[in-house]
Coordinates of N, CA and C in Angstrom, one line a residue:
M23 N 9.4 67.5 92.4 CA 10.5 66.6 92.4 C 11.0 66.5 91.0
K24 N 12.3 66.7 90.8 CA 13.0 66.7 89.5 C 14.1 65.6 89.6
G25 N 14.1 64.7 88.6 CA 15.2 63.7 88.7 C 15.0 62.8 89.8
K26 N 16.0 62.5 90.6 CA 15.9 61.6 91.7 C 15.7 62.2 93.1
G27 N 15.6 63.5 93.2 CA 15.4 64.1 94.5 C 14.5 65.3 94.4
L28 N 14.3 65.9 95.5 CA 13.5 67.2 95.6 C 14.3 68.4 95.1
S29 N 13.7 69.2 94.4 CA 14.3 70.5 93.9 C 13.9 71.7 94.7
L30 N 13.0 71.5 95.7 CA 12.6 72.6 96.5 C 12.2 72.1 97.9
I31 N 12.7 72.7 98.9 CA 12.2 72.5 100.3 C 11.8 73.8 100.9
R32 N 10.9 73.8 101.9 CA 10.4 75.1 102.4 C 10.5 75.1 103.9
V33 N 10.8 76.3 104.5 CA 10.9 76.5 105.9 C 9.9 77.6 106.3
S34 N 9.1 77.3 107.3 CA 8.1 78.3 107.8 C 8.2 78.3 109.3
R35 N 7.9 79.4 110.0 CA 8.0 79.5 111.4 C 6.7 78.9 112.0
A36 N 6.9 78.5 113.3 CA 5.7 78.0 114.0 C 4.9 79.3 114.4
A37 N 3.6 79.1 114.4 CA 2.6 80.2 114.6 C 2.9 81.0 115.9
S38 N 3.2 80.3 117.0 CA 3.3 80.9 118.3 C 4.7 81.0 118.8
Y39 N 5.7 80.6 118.0 CA 7.1 80.6 118.5 C 8.0 80.9 117.4
P40 N 8.4 82.2 117.3 CA 9.2 82.7 116.1 C 10.6 82.1 115.9
T41 N 11.1 81.4 116.9 CA 12.4 80.8 116.8 C 12.4 79.3 116.5
R42 N 11.2 78.8 116.2 CA 11.0 77.4 115.9 C 10.1 77.3 114.6
G43 N 10.2 76.3 113.9 CA 9.4 76.1 112.7 C 9.4 74.7 112.2
H44 N 9.1 74.6 110.9 CA 9.0 73.3 110.2 C 9.7 73.4 108.8
L45 N 10.4 72.4 108.5 CA 10.9 72.3 107.1 C 10.1 71.2 106.4
T46 N 9.5 71.6 105.3 CA 8.8 70.6 104.5 C 9.6 70.2 103.3
A47 N 9.7 68.9 103.1 CA 10.5 68.3 102.0 C 9.6 67.2 101.4
G48 N 8.9 67.6 100.4 CA 7.9 66.6 99.8 C 6.8 66.4 100.8
T49 N 6.6 65.1 101.2 CA 5.6 64.8 102.1 C 6.1 64.7 103.6
R50 N 7.4 64.9 103.7 CA 8.0 64.9 105.1 C 8.1 66.3 105.7
V51 N 7.8 66.3 107.0 CA 7.9 67.6 107.7 C 8.8 67.4 108.9
F52 N 9.8 68.2 109.0 CA 10.8 68.1 110.1 C 10.7 69.4 111.0
P53 N 10.8 69.2 112.3 CA 10.9 70.4 113.2 C 12.3 71.1 113.0
V54 N 12.3 72.4 113.1 CA 13.6 73.1 113.0 C 13.7 74.2 114.1
A55 N 14.9 74.5 114.4 CA 15.2 75.7 115.2 C 15.6 76.8 114.2
L56 N 15.2 78.0 114.5 CA 15.5 79.1 113.6 C 16.4 80.1 114.4
G57 N 16.8 81.2 113.8 CA 17.6 82.2 114.5 C 16.8 82.9 115.6
R58 N 17.6 83.4 116.6 CA 17.0 84.0 117.8 C 16.2 85.3 117.4
G59 N 16.4 85.8 116.2 CA 15.7 87.0 115.7 C 14.5 86.6 114.8
G60 N 14.2 85.3 114.7 CA 13.1 84.8 113.9 C 13.5 84.9 112.4
I61 N 12.5 84.8 111.5 CA 12.7 85.0 110.1 C 12.6 86.4 109.8
R62 N 13.7 87.0 109.1 CA 13.7 88.4 108.8 C 13.9 88.7 107.3
A63 N 13.1 89.6 106.8 CA 13.3 89.9 105.4 C 14.5 90.8 105.1
D64 N 14.8 91.6 106.1 CA 16.0 92.5 106.0 C 17.1 92.1 106.9
K65 N 17.7 90.9 106.5 CA 18.8 90.3 107.3 C 20.0 91.2 107.4
R66 N 20.5 91.3 108.7 CA 21.7 92.1 109.0 C 22.7 91.3 109.8
E67 N 24.0 91.6 109.6 CA 25.0 90.8 110.3 C 24.8 91.0 111.8
G68 N 24.7 89.9 112.5 CA 24.6 89.9 114.0 C 23.2 90.0 114.6
D69 N 22.2 90.1 113.7 CA 20.8 90.3 114.2 C 20.2 89.0 114.7
G70 N 20.8 87.9 114.4 CA 20.3 86.6 114.9 C 19.1 86.1 114.0
G71 N 18.8 86.8 112.9 CA 17.7 86.5 112.1 C 18.1 85.4 111.0
T72 N 17.1 84.6 110.7 CA 17.2 83.6 109.6 C 16.6 84.4 108.4
P73 N 17.4 84.5 107.3 CA 17.0 85.3 106.2 C 15.8 84.7 105.5
R74 N 14.8 85.6 105.2 CA 13.6 85.2 104.4 C 14.1 85.3 102.9
G75 N 13.7 84.3 102.1 CA 14.0 84.3 100.7 C 14.1 82.9 100.1
R76 N 14.6 82.8 98.9 CA 14.8 81.6 98.2 C 16.3 81.5 97.9
F77 N 16.9 80.4 98.4 CA 18.4 80.2 98.2 C 18.7 78.8 97.7
K78 N 19.8 78.8 96.9 CA 20.3 77.5 96.4 C 21.1 76.8 97.5
L79 N 21.0 75.5 97.5 CA 21.9 74.7 98.4 C 23.1 74.4 97.6
L80 N 24.3 74.8 98.2 CA 25.5 74.8 97.4 C 26.4 73.6 97.6
R81 N 26.7 73.3 98.9 CA 27.7 72.3 99.2 C 27.5 71.8 100.6
V82 N 28.0 70.5 100.8 CA 27.9 69.9 102.1 C 29.4 69.9 102.7
W83 N 29.4 70.4 104.0 CA 30.7 70.3 104.8 C 30.4 69.3 105.8
W84 N 31.4 68.5 106.1 CA 31.2 67.5 107.2 C 32.5 67.0 107.9
R85 N 32.3 66.6 109.1 CA 33.4 66.0 109.9 C 33.5 64.5 109.6
R86 N 34.5 64.2 108.8 CA 34.7 62.8 108.5 C 35.0 61.9 109.7
D87 N 35.6 62.5 110.7 CA 36.0 61.7 111.9 C 34.7 61.4 112.7
R88 N 33.6 62.1 112.5 CA 32.4 61.8 113.2 C 31.3 61.2 112.4
L89 N 31.3 61.4 111.1 CA 30.4 60.9 110.1 C 31.2 60.3 109.0
P90 N 31.8 59.1 109.2 CA 32.7 58.5 108.2 C 32.1 58.2 106.9
F91 N 30.9 57.8 106.8 CA 30.2 57.4 105.6 C 29.0 58.3 105.3
L92 N 29.1 59.2 104.3 CA 28.1 60.1 104.1 C 27.9 60.3 102.6
R93 N 26.7 60.2 102.1 CA 26.4 60.5 100.7 C 25.7 61.8 100.5
S94 N 25.9 62.4 99.4 CA 25.3 63.7 99.2 C 25.1 64.0 97.7
P95 N 24.0 64.6 97.3 CA 24.0 65.0 95.8 C 24.8 66.3 95.6
F96 N 25.3 66.9 96.6 CA 26.0 68.2 96.5 C 27.5 67.9 96.6
P97 N 28.3 68.8 96.1 CA 29.8 68.7 96.3 C 30.0 68.7 97.8
M98 N 31.1 67.9 98.1 CA 31.3 67.7 99.6 C 32.7 68.2 99.9
Q99 N 32.8 68.8 101.1 CA 34.0 69.4 101.6 C 34.3 68.8 103.1
V100 N 35.3 68.1 103.3 CA 35.7 67.7 104.6 C 36.1 68.9 105.5
I101 N 35.5 69.0 106.7 CA 35.9 70.1 107.6 C 37.2 69.7 108.3
R102 N 38.2 70.7 108.2 CA 39.5 70.5 108.8 C 39.6 71.4 110.1
K103 N 40.5 71.1 110.9 CA 40.6 71.8 112.2 C 40.8 73.3 112.1
N104 N 41.4 73.7 111.0 CA 41.6 75.2 110.8 C 40.6 75.8 109.8
D105 N 39.5 75.2 109.6 CA 38.5 75.8 108.7 C 37.6 76.7 109.5
G106 N 37.3 77.9 108.8 CA 36.4 78.8 109.4 C 35.6 79.5 108.4
W107 N 34.7 80.4 108.8 CA 33.8 81.2 107.9 C 33.9 82.7 108.3
C108 N 34.3 83.5 107.4 CA 34.5 85.0 107.7 C 33.2 85.7 108.0
E109 N 33.1 86.3 109.2 CA 31.9 87.0 109.5 C 32.1 88.5 109.7
D110 N 33.3 88.9 109.3 CA 33.7 90.4 109.5 C 33.3 91.1 108.2
P111 N 32.3 92.0 108.3 CA 31.9 92.7 107.1 C 32.9 93.6 106.4
R112 N 33.9 93.9 107.2 CA 35.0 94.8 106.7 C 36.1 94.0 106.0
D113 N 36.1 92.7 106.1 CA 37.1 91.8 105.5 C 36.8 91.5 104.1
R114 N 37.8 91.4 103.2 CA 37.5 91.1 101.8 C 37.0 89.6 101.7
N115 N 37.2 88.8 102.7 CA 36.7 87.4 102.6 C 35.4 87.2 103.3
Y116 N 34.7 88.3 103.6 CA 33.4 88.3 104.2 C 32.5 87.3 103.6
N117 N 31.8 86.5 104.4 CA 30.9 85.4 104.0 C 31.5 84.4 103.0
R118 N 32.7 84.1 103.3 CA 33.5 83.0 102.6 C 34.2 82.1 103.5
P119 N 34.5 80.9 103.1 CA 35.3 80.0 103.9 C 36.7 80.6 104.0
V120 N 37.3 80.4 105.1 CA 38.7 80.9 105.4 C 39.5 79.8 106.1
T121 N 40.8 79.9 106.0 CA 41.7 79.1 106.9 C 42.0 80.0 108.1
L122 N 41.7 79.4 109.3 CA 41.9 80.2 110.5 C 43.3 80.4 110.9
S123 N 43.6 81.6 111.4 CA 44.9 81.9 112.0 C 44.7 82.1 113.5
P124 N 45.8 82.2 114.3 CA 45.6 82.4 115.7 C 44.8 83.7 116.0
A125 N 44.9 84.7 115.2 CA 44.3 86.0 115.5 C 42.9 86.1 114.9
S126 N 42.5 85.0 114.2 CA 41.2 85.1 113.4 C 40.0 85.2 114.3
S127 N 39.0 85.9 113.9 CA 37.7 86.0 114.6 C 36.6 85.3 113.9
A128 N 37.0 84.6 112.8 CA 36.0 83.9 112.0 C 35.2 82.8 112.8
D129 N 34.1 82.4 112.3 CA 33.3 81.3 112.9 C 34.0 80.0 112.6
R130 N 34.3 79.3 113.7 CA 35.1 78.1 113.6 C 34.2 76.9 113.2
L131 N 34.5 76.2 112.1 CA 33.7 75.1 111.6 C 34.0 73.8 112.3
W132 N 35.2 73.6 112.8 CA 35.5 72.4 113.6 C 35.2 72.7 115.1
R133 N 34.1 72.1 115.5 CA 33.5 72.4 116.8 C 33.5 71.2 117.7
D134 N 33.5 71.4 119.0 CA 33.4 70.3 119.9 C 31.9 69.9 120.2
D135 N 31.0 70.8 119.9 CA 29.6 70.5 120.3 C 28.8 69.7 119.3
H136 N 29.3 69.3 118.2 CA 28.7 68.5 117.1 C 27.7 69.3 116.3
L137 N 27.4 70.6 116.5 CA 26.4 71.3 115.7 C 26.8 71.4 114.3
Y138 N 28.1 71.5 114.0 CA 28.6 71.6 112.6 C 29.2 70.3 112.1
D139 N 28.9 69.2 112.6 CA 29.4 67.9 112.1 C 28.9 67.7 110.7
L140 N 27.8 68.3 110.3 CA 27.2 68.3 109.0 C 26.6 69.6 108.7
I141 N 27.0 70.3 107.6 CA 26.6 71.6 107.3 C 26.1 71.6 105.8
I142 N 25.0 72.2 105.5 CA 24.6 72.5 104.1 C 24.8 74.0 103.9
E143 N 25.6 74.3 103.0 CA 25.9 75.8 102.8 C 24.8 76.3 101.8
L144 N 24.3 77.5 102.2 CA 23.3 78.2 101.4 C 23.9 79.3 100.6
D145 N 23.3 79.7 99.5 CA 23.9 80.8 98.7 C 23.4 82.2 99.2
H146 N 23.0 82.3 100.5 CA 22.6 83.6 101.0 C 23.7 84.6 101.0
N147 N 23.5 85.8 100.4 CA 24.4 86.9 100.3 C 25.8 86.5 99.7
T148 N 25.7 85.8 98.6 CA 27.0 85.4 97.9 C 27.2 86.1 96.6
R149 N 26.2 86.4 95.8 CA 26.4 87.0 94.5 C 25.4 88.2 94.4
P150 N 25.7 89.4 94.7 CA 27.0 89.8 95.2 C 27.0 89.6 96.7
R151 N 28.2 89.6 97.3 CA 28.4 89.6 98.8 C 28.3 91.1 99.2
I152 N 27.3 91.4 100.0 CA 27.1 92.7 100.5 C 27.5 92.8 102.0
P153 N 28.4 93.7 102.3 CA 28.8 93.8 103.7 C 27.6 94.1 104.6
F154 N 27.6 93.4 105.8 CA 26.6 93.6 106.8 C 25.2 93.0 106.5
R155 N 25.1 92.2 105.4 CA 23.8 91.6 105.0 C 23.7 90.2 105.5
G156 N 24.6 89.7 106.3 CA 24.6 88.4 106.9 C 25.6 87.4 106.3
S157 N 26.1 86.5 107.1 CA 27.1 85.6 106.7 C 26.9 84.2 107.4
A158 N 27.5 83.2 106.9 CA 27.5 81.9 107.5 C 26.1 81.4 107.8
V159 N 25.2 81.5 106.9 CA 23.8 81.0 107.0 C 23.8 79.5 106.5
F160 N 23.7 78.6 107.4 CA 23.8 77.2 107.1 C 22.5 76.4 107.5
I161 N 22.4 75.2 107.1 CA 21.5 74.2 107.7 C 22.5 73.2 108.4
H162 N 22.2 73.0 109.7 CA 23.2 72.2 110.5 C 22.4 71.5 111.6
F163 N 23.1 70.7 112.5 CA 22.4 70.0 113.6 C 22.0 70.9 114.6
A164 N 20.8 70.6 115.2 CA 20.2 71.4 116.3 C 20.8 70.9 117.7
R165 N 20.7 71.8 118.6 CA 20.9 71.4 120.0 C 19.8 70.6 120.5
K166 N 20.0 69.7 121.5 CA 19.0 68.8 122.0 C 17.7 69.6 122.4
D167 N 17.8 70.8 123.0 CA 16.7 71.5 123.4 C 16.1 72.5 122.4
F168 N 16.6 72.4 121.2 CA 16.2 73.2 120.0 C 16.2 74.7 120.4
T169 N 17.2 75.2 121.1 CA 17.4 76.6 121.3 C 17.7 77.3 120.0
P170 N 17.4 78.6 119.9 CA 17.6 79.3 118.7 C 19.1 79.3 118.2
T171 N 19.2 79.5 116.9 CA 20.6 79.6 116.3 C 20.9 81.0 116.2
A172 N 22.1 81.3 115.6 CA 22.5 82.7 115.3 C 21.9 83.2 114.0
G173 N 21.1 82.4 113.3 CA 20.5 82.7 112.0 C 20.4 81.6 111.1
C174 N 20.9 80.4 111.5 CA 20.8 79.2 110.6 C 19.5 78.5 110.9
I175 N 19.4 77.4 110.1 CA 18.3 76.5 110.3 C 18.9 75.2 110.8
A176 N 18.3 74.7 112.0 CA 18.9 73.5 112.6 C 17.9 72.4 112.8
L177 N 18.3 71.2 112.4 CA 17.5 70.0 112.5 C 18.1 69.0 113.5
K178 N 17.3 68.1 114.0 CA 17.8 66.9 114.7 C 18.8 66.2 113.8
R179 N 19.8 65.6 114.4 CA 20.8 64.9 113.7 C 20.2 63.9 112.7
G180 N 19.4 63.0 113.1 CA 18.8 62.0 112.2 C 17.9 62.6 111.1
D181 N 17.2 63.7 111.5 CA 16.4 64.4 110.5 C 17.2 65.0 109.4
L182 N 18.3 65.6 109.7 CA 19.2 66.3 108.7 C 19.8 65.2 107.8
Q183 N 20.2 64.1 108.3 CA 20.7 63.0 107.5 C 19.6 62.4 106.6
K184 N 18.4 62.3 107.1 CA 17.3 61.9 106.2 C 17.0 62.9 105.1
L185 N 17.0 64.2 105.5 CA 16.7 65.2 104.5 C 17.7 65.2 103.4
L186 N 19.0 65.1 103.7 CA 20.1 65.1 102.7 C 19.8 64.0 101.7
A187 N 19.3 62.8 102.1 CA 19.0 61.7 101.2 C 17.9 62.0 100.2
L188 N 17.0 63.0 100.6 CA 15.8 63.3 99.8 C 16.1 64.4 98.7
L189 N 17.2 65.0 98.7 CA 17.5 66.2 97.9 C 18.1 65.9 96.6
A190 N 17.8 66.8 95.6 CA 18.4 66.7 94.3 C 19.5 67.8 94.3
R191 N 20.5 67.6 93.4 CA 21.6 68.5 93.2 C 21.2 69.9 93.0
D192 N 20.1 70.1 92.3 CA 19.6 71.5 92.0 C 18.6 72.0 93.0
C193 N 18.7 71.6 94.2 CA 17.7 71.9 95.2 C 17.8 73.4 95.7
W194 N 16.7 74.0 96.0 CA 16.5 75.3 96.5 C 15.8 75.2 97.9
I195 N 16.0 76.2 98.7 CA 15.3 76.3 100.0 C 14.5 77.6 100.0
E196 N 13.3 77.6 100.3 CA 12.4 78.8 100.4 C 12.1 79.0 101.9
I197 N 12.5 80.1 102.4 CA 12.3 80.5 103.8 C 11.3 81.6 103.9
A198 N 10.1 81.3 104.5 CA 9.0 82.3 104.5 C 8.4 82.5 105.9

């Protein structure tokens, strides 16, 4: 712990279930859903894997209409109806936030299912951005049945909000 919050959190998979695991934050342990491809050292676009490694937590994106009062140690970005995330490895905006157009195939951040009401952006594949090495890897809300994600880390709604309150601005996540 450094300053007023945790500077490192860890994610590990469950021994008998590769798409589920635990996030350890200090003395707290939260159940998580992982990517349908489990944790992968060699992350590739579309493989459904959660990338193995150590990543900085960059910024919080949130739906102000659904979570009107939210505090965060990270820079905050309100999700708008036309916000998306480019997942096309051939696009110059690959693995970056984009403004959606009618023809866009980007991942839509404004969703009806509440999974992206709160997102913590990770610095996976950002410096440098390498085509086909994975995009849009976030921490976000889990489905009620904890089904696998497309490669993100998902927590229960209340757990993610509790986690956010525990973190320091300089926090990293270690996925092993």
